[in-house]
Coordinates of C-alpha atoms in Angstrom, one line a residue:
Chain A
M1 CA 0.0 0.0 0.0
N2 CA 1.0 3.5 -0.6
Q3 CA 2.4 6.0 1.9
L4 CA -0.2 8.4 2.4
L5 CA 0.2 12.0 3.4
R6 CA -2.7 12.5 6.0
V7 CA -4.0 15.8 7.8
Q8 CA -5.4 14.6 11.2
N9 CA -7.4 16.6 13.5
F10 CA -6.8 20.0 12.0
T11 CA -9.2 22.2 13.8
I12 CA -10.7 25.4 12.4
S13 CA -13.5 27.9 12.9
N14 CA -17.0 27.8 11.3
D15 CA -15.7 30.6 9.0
G16 CA -12.5 28.8 7.8
V17 CA -9.9 30.3 10.1
A18 CA -7.1 28.3 11.7
A19 CA -4.9 30.8 13.1
G20 CA -5.0 34.6 14.2
E21 CA -2.2 36.9 12.6
N22 CA -0.8 37.7 15.7
Q23 CA 1.1 34.7 17.0
S24 CA 3.2 35.1 20.0
F25 CA 4.9 33.1 22.8
E26 CA 1.8 33.9 25.2
S27 CA -0.4 33.0 22.0
P28 CA 0.6 30.1 20.1
F29 CA -2.3 30.4 18.0
G30 CA -2.9 34.1 17.6
F31 CA -6.2 33.9 19.4
D32 CA -7.9 32.2 22.4
H33 CA -8.0 28.7 21.0
R34 CA -9.1 26.8 23.9
D35 CA -13.0 26.7 22.9
M36 CA -11.9 25.6 19.3
F37 CA -9.9 22.7 20.8
A38 CA -12.0 21.7 23.8
W39 CA -13.4 18.7 21.5
A40 CA -10.0 16.8 21.4
G41 CA -9.3 17.4 25.0
A42 CA -12.5 15.8 26.0
T43 CA -12.0 12.5 24.5
A44 CA -10.4 9.6 26.1
S45 CA -7.4 9.1 23.6
W46 CA -6.2 12.8 23.5
P47 CA -2.8 12.6 23.5
N48 CA -2.0 14.9 26.2
R49 CA -4.5 13.5 28.5
T50 CA -3.2 12.8 32.0
D51 CA -6.2 11.9 34.0
P52 CA -8.3 8.9 33.2
G53 CA -11.9 9.3 31.6
G54 CA -13.0 11.1 28.7
S55 CA -15.6 10.1 25.9
R56 CA -15.3 7.3 23.6
G57 CA -17.6 8.5 21.4
L58 CA -17.2 9.6 17.5
D59 CA -14.7 12.5 18.5
D60 CA -12.7 10.0 20.3
Y61 CA -12.3 7.9 17.1
F62 CA -10.6 11.0 15.4
S63 CA -8.2 11.4 18.5
R64 CA -7.2 7.8 18.4
D65 CA -6.4 8.0 14.8
F66 CA -3.8 10.7 15.2
A67 CA -0.8 8.5 15.4
Q68 CA -2.4 5.2 14.0
N69 CA 0.1 4.2 11.2
I70 CA 2.0 7.4 11.3
G71 CA 5.8 7.3 10.8
A72 CA 6.7 11.1 10.5
E73 CA 5.4 14.2 10.7
I74 CA 5.7 17.5 8.5
M75 CA 5.0 20.9 10.0
G76 CA 5.5 24.6 8.9
R77 CA 7.9 26.8 11.0
N78 CA 5.0 28.7 12.4
K79 CA 3.7 25.6 14.0
F80 CA 7.1 25.0 15.6
G81 CA 7.5 28.3 17.0
F82 CA 6.8 32.2 17.0
Q83 CA 10.2 33.5 15.8
R84 CA 10.3 34.6 12.2
G85 CA 13.5 35.0 9.9
P86 CA 16.9 33.8 11.0
W87 CA 17.0 32.0 14.4
K88 CA 17.9 34.5 17.1
D89 CA 17.4 31.7 19.7
L90 CA 18.4 28.2 19.2
E91 CA 17.4 27.6 22.8
W92 CA 13.9 27.3 21.4
Q93 CA 12.8 23.7 21.1
G94 CA 9.1 23.9 20.0
W95 CA 5.9 24.2 22.2
W96 CA 5.7 20.9 23.8
G97 CA 8.3 20.7 26.5
D98 CA 10.4 17.5 27.0
E99 CA 8.0 15.0 25.9
P100 CA 6.5 16.3 22.5
P101 CA 3.3 14.4 21.6
F102 CA 4.6 13.3 18.1
H103 CA 6.8 10.2 18.9
T104 CA 8.3 10.1 15.3
P105 CA 10.5 12.1 13.3
V106 CA 9.3 15.8 12.6
F107 CA 10.4 17.7 9.5
V108 CA 10.0 21.5 10.1
M109 CA 9.9 23.5 6.7
T110 CA 11.9 26.7 7.0
H111 CA 14.3 28.8 5.1
H112 CA 16.5 28.9 7.9
P113 CA 17.9 25.5 8.7
R114 CA 19.2 24.7 12.0
P115 CA 20.8 21.5 13.5
S116 CA 18.3 18.5 14.3
F117 CA 17.5 17.7 18.0
T118 CA 15.8 15.1 20.0
L119 CA 13.5 15.3 22.7
S120 CA 12.4 11.9 24.2
D121 CA 11.2 10.0 21.0
T122 CA 10.6 12.9 18.8
T123 CA 13.6 14.2 16.4
F124 CA 13.0 17.5 15.0
H125 CA 14.9 18.3 11.4
F126 CA 14.7 21.5 9.6
V127 CA 14.5 21.3 5.8
D128 CA 14.7 24.3 3.4
A129 CA 12.8 22.5 0.5
D130 CA 10.0 22.6 -1.6
P131 CA 6.9 20.3 -0.4
T132 CA 7.7 17.5 -2.8
T133 CA 11.2 17.1 -1.5
A134 CA 10.2 17.6 2.0
L135 CA 7.6 14.8 1.7
E136 CA 10.4 12.7 0.1
Q137 CA 12.3 13.1 3.2
A138 CA 9.4 12.4 5.4
R139 CA 8.5 9.2 3.7
E140 CA 11.8 7.9 3.9
A141 CA 11.8 8.3 7.6
A142 CA 8.6 7.1 8.1
Q143 CA 9.8 3.6 7.1
G144 CA 6.6 2.3 5.3
K145 CA 4.1 4.2 7.3
D146 CA 2.0 7.3 6.5
V147 CA 3.1 10.8 7.0
R148 CA 1.1 13.5 9.0
L149 CA 1.0 16.9 7.6
G150 CA 0.6 18.7 11.0
G151 CA -0.1 22.1 9.9
G152 CA -0.2 25.4 10.4
V153 CA -2.8 26.5 7.7
T154 CA -0.1 27.9 5.3
T155 CA 1.7 24.5 5.0
I156 CA -1.4 22.7 4.4
R157 CA -2.4 25.1 1.8
E158 CA 1.1 24.8 0.1
F159 CA 0.8 20.7 0.1
L160 CA -2.7 21.0 -1.3
D161 CA -1.6 23.3 -4.1
A162 CA 1.2 20.9 -5.0
D163 CA -1.6 18.0 -4.9
L164 CA 0.5 16.2 -2.5
V165 CA -2.5 15.5 0.3
D166 CA -4.2 12.0 0.2
T167 CA -6.6 12.3 3.2
M168 CA -7.7 15.2 5.2
H169 CA -9.7 15.3 8.4
V170 CA -10.7 18.9 9.4
A171 CA -12.8 19.5 12.6
V172 CA -14.9 22.5 12.2
S173 CA -15.8 24.3 15.3
P174 CA -19.5 26.2 15.7
V175 CA -17.1 29.3 16.8
E176 CA -16.9 32.2 14.4
L177 CA -13.4 34.0 14.4
G178 CA -14.0 36.7 11.7
S179 CA -10.5 37.2 10.8
G180 CA -7.4 35.3 10.7
L181 CA -5.5 32.9 8.3
R182 CA -8.2 30.7 6.6
L183 CA -8.0 27.1 5.4
W184 CA -10.8 27.6 2.8
E185 CA -13.6 30.1 1.9
S186 CA -15.8 26.7 1.6
P187 CA -14.9 23.1 1.7
D188 CA -16.6 22.9 -1.4
E189 CA -13.3 24.6 -3.0
L190 CA -11.8 20.9 -2.7
R191 CA -14.6 18.9 -4.3
D192 CA -13.2 18.7 -7.6
R193 CA -10.0 16.7 -6.4
F194 CA -11.3 14.9 -3.2
N195 CA -14.4 12.9 -2.0
L196 CA -16.0 14.7 1.0
E197 CA -18.0 13.4 3.8
I198 CA -19.3 16.0 6.3
V199 CA -20.1 14.3 9.7
P200 CA -21.8 16.2 12.4
S201 CA -20.8 15.1 16.1
P202 CA -22.8 15.1 19.3
S203 CA -19.9 17.7 20.6
G204 CA -21.0 20.4 18.2
M205 CA -17.9 19.8 16.1
T206 CA -18.6 18.9 12.2
H207 CA -16.1 16.6 10.9
H208 CA -15.0 17.0 7.2
L209 CA -13.3 13.8 5.7
F210 CA -11.7 14.2 2.5
W211 CA -10.0 11.4 0.4
R212 CA -8.5 11.7 -3.3
K213 CA -10.9 10.9 -6.2
Chain B
M1 CA -4.5 2.4 31.3
N2 CA -7.0 -0.5 31.8
Q3 CA -7.2 -3.3 29.3
L4 CA -10.7 -2.6 27.7
L5 CA -13.2 -5.4 26.4
R6 CA -14.2 -3.8 23.1
V7 CA -16.9 -4.8 20.6
Q8 CA -16.0 -3.6 17.3
N9 CA -17.9 -3.4 13.8
F10 CA -20.6 -5.8 15.0
T11 CA -23.3 -5.4 12.4
I12 CA -27.1 -5.8 12.7
S13 CA -30.3 -5.1 10.9
N14 CA -32.5 -2.1 11.7
D15 CA -34.9 -4.5 13.7
G16 CA -31.8 -5.6 16.1
V17 CA -31.2 -9.1 14.3
A18 CA -27.4 -10.3 13.8
A19 CA -28.0 -13.7 12.8
G20 CA -30.6 -16.2 11.6
E21 CA -31.6 -19.3 13.3
N22 CA -30.6 -21.8 10.7
Q23 CA -26.7 -21.3 10.3
S24 CA -25.1 -23.9 8.2
F25 CA -21.8 -24.5 6.3
E26 CA -23.6 -22.8 3.3
S27 CA -24.9 -19.8 5.3
P28 CA -22.6 -18.8 8.2
F29 CA -25.0 -16.0 9.4
G30 CA -28.2 -18.1 8.7
F31 CA -29.2 -15.6 6.0
D32 CA -28.2 -13.8 3.1
H33 CA -25.7 -11.3 4.9
R34 CA -24.0 -9.8 2.0
D35 CA -26.1 -6.4 1.8
M36 CA -25.8 -5.9 5.5
F37 CA -22.0 -6.3 5.5
A38 CA -21.4 -4.2 2.3
W39 CA -20.4 -1.2 4.2
A40 CA -17.4 -2.7 5.8
G41 CA -16.3 -4.2 2.3
A42 CA -16.5 -0.9 0.7
T43 CA -13.7 0.8 2.9
A44 CA -10.3 1.0 2.0
S45 CA -9.2 -0.5 5.4
W46 CA -11.3 -3.6 5.2
P47 CA -9.0 -6.3 6.6
N48 CA -10.0 -8.7 3.6
R49 CA -9.6 -6.1 1.1
T50 CA -7.3 -7.7 -1.9
D51 CA -7.6 -4.8 -4.4
P52 CA -6.5 -1.0 -4.0
G53 CA -9.4 1.7 -3.6
G54 CA -12.3 1.7 -1.2
S55 CA -13.6 4.9 0.6
R56 CA -11.7 6.7 3.4
G57 CA -14.7 8.6 4.9
L58 CA -16.6 8.0 8.2
D59 CA -17.0 4.0 7.8
D60 CA -13.3 3.6 7.3
Y61 CA -12.6 4.9 10.6
F62 CA -14.5 2.0 12.0
S63 CA -12.9 -0.5 9.7
R64 CA -9.5 0.6 10.7
D65 CA -10.2 0.6 14.4
F66 CA -10.9 -3.1 14.1
A67 CA -7.4 -4.4 15.1
Q68 CA -6.2 -1.0 16.6
N69 CA -4.7 -1.9 20.1
I70 CA -6.2 -5.2 20.1
G71 CA -4.0 -8.1 21.9
A72 CA -6.7 -10.9 21.6
E73 CA -10.4 -11.7 20.8
I74 CA -13.1 -13.7 22.4
M75 CA -15.8 -15.2 20.1
G76 CA -18.6 -17.6 20.7
R77 CA -18.2 -21.3 19.3
N78 CA -21.2 -20.2 16.6
K79 CA -18.8 -17.6 15.2
F80 CA -16.3 -20.3 14.7
G81 CA -18.3 -22.9 13.1
F82 CA -21.7 -24.2 12.4
Q83 CA -21.3 -27.6 14.3
R84 CA -23.2 -27.8 17.6
G85 CA -22.6 -30.1 20.6
P86 CA -19.2 -32.5 20.8
W87 CA -16.8 -32.2 17.9
K88 CA -17.6 -34.4 15.3
D89 CA -14.8 -33.2 13.0
L90 CA -11.6 -31.6 14.1
E91 CA -10.8 -30.9 10.6
W92 CA -12.9 -27.8 10.9
Q93 CA -10.5 -24.9 11.6
G94 CA -12.9 -21.9 11.2
W95 CA -14.5 -20.0 8.1
W96 CA -11.4 -17.9 7.3
G97 CA -9.0 -20.2 5.4
D98 CA -5.2 -20.4 6.0
E99 CA -5.0 -16.4 6.9
P100 CA -7.5 -15.6 9.6
P101 CA -8.0 -11.8 9.7
F102 CA -7.4 -11.7 13.7
H103 CA -3.6 -11.9 13.9
T104 CA -4.0 -12.4 17.6
P105 CA -4.9 -15.3 20.0
V106 CA -8.4 -16.2 19.8
F107 CA -10.4 -17.5 22.6
V108 CA -13.3 -19.7 21.3
M109 CA -16.1 -20.4 24.2
T110 CA -17.3 -23.7 24.1
H111 CA -18.7 -26.4 26.5
H112 CA -16.5 -28.8 24.2
P113 CA -12.8 -28.0 24.4
R114 CA -10.4 -29.2 21.9
P115 CA -6.5 -28.6 21.4
S116 CA -5.3 -25.4 20.5
F117 CA -4.1 -24.9 16.8
T118 CA -2.5 -22.1 14.9
L119 CA -3.0 -20.6 11.2
S120 CA -0.5 -18.1 10.2
D121 CA -0.4 -15.6 13.1
T122 CA -3.7 -16.4 14.6
T123 CA -3.7 -19.2 17.4
F124 CA -7.3 -20.5 18.6
H125 CA -7.8 -21.7 21.8
F126 CA -11.1 -23.5 23.2
V127 CA -12.3 -22.7 26.7
D128 CA -15.3 -24.0 28.7
A129 CA -15.4 -21.2 31.2
D130 CA -17.8 -18.3 32.5
P131 CA -17.2 -15.1 30.7
T132 CA -15.1 -13.5 33.6
T133 CA -12.6 -16.5 33.5
A134 CA -12.3 -16.4 29.8
L135 CA -11.8 -12.7 29.8
E136 CA -8.7 -13.2 32.1
Q137 CA -7.3 -15.5 30.1
A138 CA -7.7 -13.3 26.9
R139 CA -6.5 -10.2 28.9
E140 CA -3.2 -12.1 29.9
A141 CA -2.6 -13.2 26.3
A142 CA -3.2 -9.8 25.0
Q143 CA 0.0 -8.4 26.8
G144 CA -1.4 -5.2 28.0
K145 CA -3.4 -4.6 25.0
D146 CA -7.4 -4.5 24.7
V147 CA -9.5 -7.6 24.0
R148 CA -11.9 -7.6 21.2
L149 CA -15.3 -9.2 21.7
G150 CA -16.1 -10.6 18.5
G151 CA -19.6 -12.0 18.6
G152 CA -21.7 -13.8 17.9
V153 CA -24.8 -12.2 19.4
T154 CA -25.3 -14.8 22.3
T155 CA -21.9 -14.2 23.4
I156 CA -22.0 -10.4 23.2
R157 CA -25.2 -10.7 25.5
E158 CA -23.4 -13.0 28.0
F159 CA -20.7 -10.7 28.3
L160 CA -23.1 -7.8 28.6
D161 CA -25.4 -9.5 31.1
A162 CA -22.0 -9.9 33.1
D163 CA -21.2 -6.3 32.7
L164 CA -17.7 -6.7 31.4
V165 CA -18.2 -4.9 28.0
D166 CA -16.3 -1.4 28.0
T167 CA -16.9 0.0 24.7
M168 CA -19.3 -1.3 21.9
H169 CA -19.5 -0.3 18.2
V170 CA -22.7 -1.6 16.5
A171 CA -23.3 -0.9 13.0
V172 CA -27.1 -0.7 12.2
S173 CA -28.0 -1.5 8.6
P174 CA -31.3 -0.2 7.1
V175 CA -32.2 -3.7 6.1
E176 CA -35.2 -5.1 8.0
L177 CA -34.9 -9.0 8.9
G178 CA -37.8 -9.7 10.9
S179 CA -36.8 -12.8 12.6
G180 CA -33.7 -14.3 13.9
L181 CA -31.1 -13.9 16.8
R182 CA -31.5 -10.1 18.4
L183 CA -29.0 -8.1 20.0
W184 CA -31.8 -5.9 21.3
E185 CA -35.3 -4.8 20.9
S186 CA -33.9 -1.1 21.2
P187 CA -30.5 0.4 21.9
D188 CA -32.2 2.4 24.7
E189 CA -32.0 -0.9 26.9
L190 CA -28.3 -0.1 27.6
R191 CA -28.7 3.5 28.4
D192 CA -28.7 2.9 32.0
R193 CA -25.0 1.6 32.0
F194 CA -23.8 3.3 28.8
N195 CA -23.2 6.4 27.2
L196 CA -24.6 6.2 23.7
E197 CA -23.7 8.2 20.5
I198 CA -25.8 7.5 17.3
V199 CA -24.0 8.5 14.2
P200 CA -25.7 8.4 10.8
S201 CA -23.0 7.6 8.1
P202 CA -23.4 8.8 4.4
S203 CA -23.3 4.9 3.5
G204 CA -26.9 4.5 5.1
M205 CA -25.4 2.7 8.1
T206 CA -26.1 4.1 11.6
H207 CA -23.3 3.8 13.9
H208 CA -23.9 3.1 17.6
L209 CA -21.1 4.2 20.0
F210 CA -21.5 2.9 23.4
W211 CA -19.0 3.6 26.4
R212 CA -19.3 2.9 30.1
K213 CA -20.8 5.5 32.1

């Protein structure tokens, strides 16, 4: 079977916004994202869960698919951190502390490469490459498993434009944000290339499931 | 985390029927089950799929969860075969040929034990025990992973009666069968002990997701 490139659990507002325009150390998403992401935190299989409990309904199927058969992740630099341009501070090792939730090699897309480093069982590599080349590197590192495209929104749009995405799960929140970085004006934009199932969840989220035609 | 006992992808008719009353070699389910099970066969992750393709929408999440973190299966004797009473024919090794789709130890509940045997990476054990004892054996064999309760319907009802089931996914088909072995008169029977989410799929199936309160 092919190694798929999969977007998993990417969460946006009802008006298509995935991130605000003013990311900072204090605000990784550029807005107060807690309501929008509450659906994942409520599930039993949420990777960062530390206490028992959590729902095992529909949303939990999406939470627990996050890492299934994933061998590497590709992310944009703005998912990795809030600095822009040349690295002023190599001390920055991402938002996730000593135990990042990836547990695979992670390829960070950047025009400013820096040395790889390892935290627990996640190794971060920095690649100055076009999407096709970055995907080749990630596929090799994934050793036959699929590659997750972790975002942010600019990175997902680049890979969609290059027609490299095989499946995509987008969780649409009932929240309206108004302004910010948009994944789409409407999911219908992707129907020419993708099958789409739209699945409402009892949590209030609406799961959008895309796969290549 | 606990080792869960999970029912996965158990398919019934709209009127609660899981099997006909006249199982035979020619009719493993006691009725023409092909329409009812078509939803699983249409998915990309169906374990018996031999060609590429298949949908990657909602139903596929259920197909691919079938084996995730499963370390053993428990099944009733009538899922294993159509013979009743003492074994007349030890040649019978199940319906699944040389490559059974389980890939773990399988514990067959029967009052007529017989020697264990292995086909590919599936080993069948035969246990004359109550549900609690059988589950203990399966949990030990699962080595920390969850145990799947594979059916048939009589076995699932026994484990529900013993309050041993942790999560249950039942796929309800729009087909009406009228008579046969029923899982329930209504899923509401289980609401006292379980949370329930009812999720319609674009395929026409209605997925019922139960987890313990």
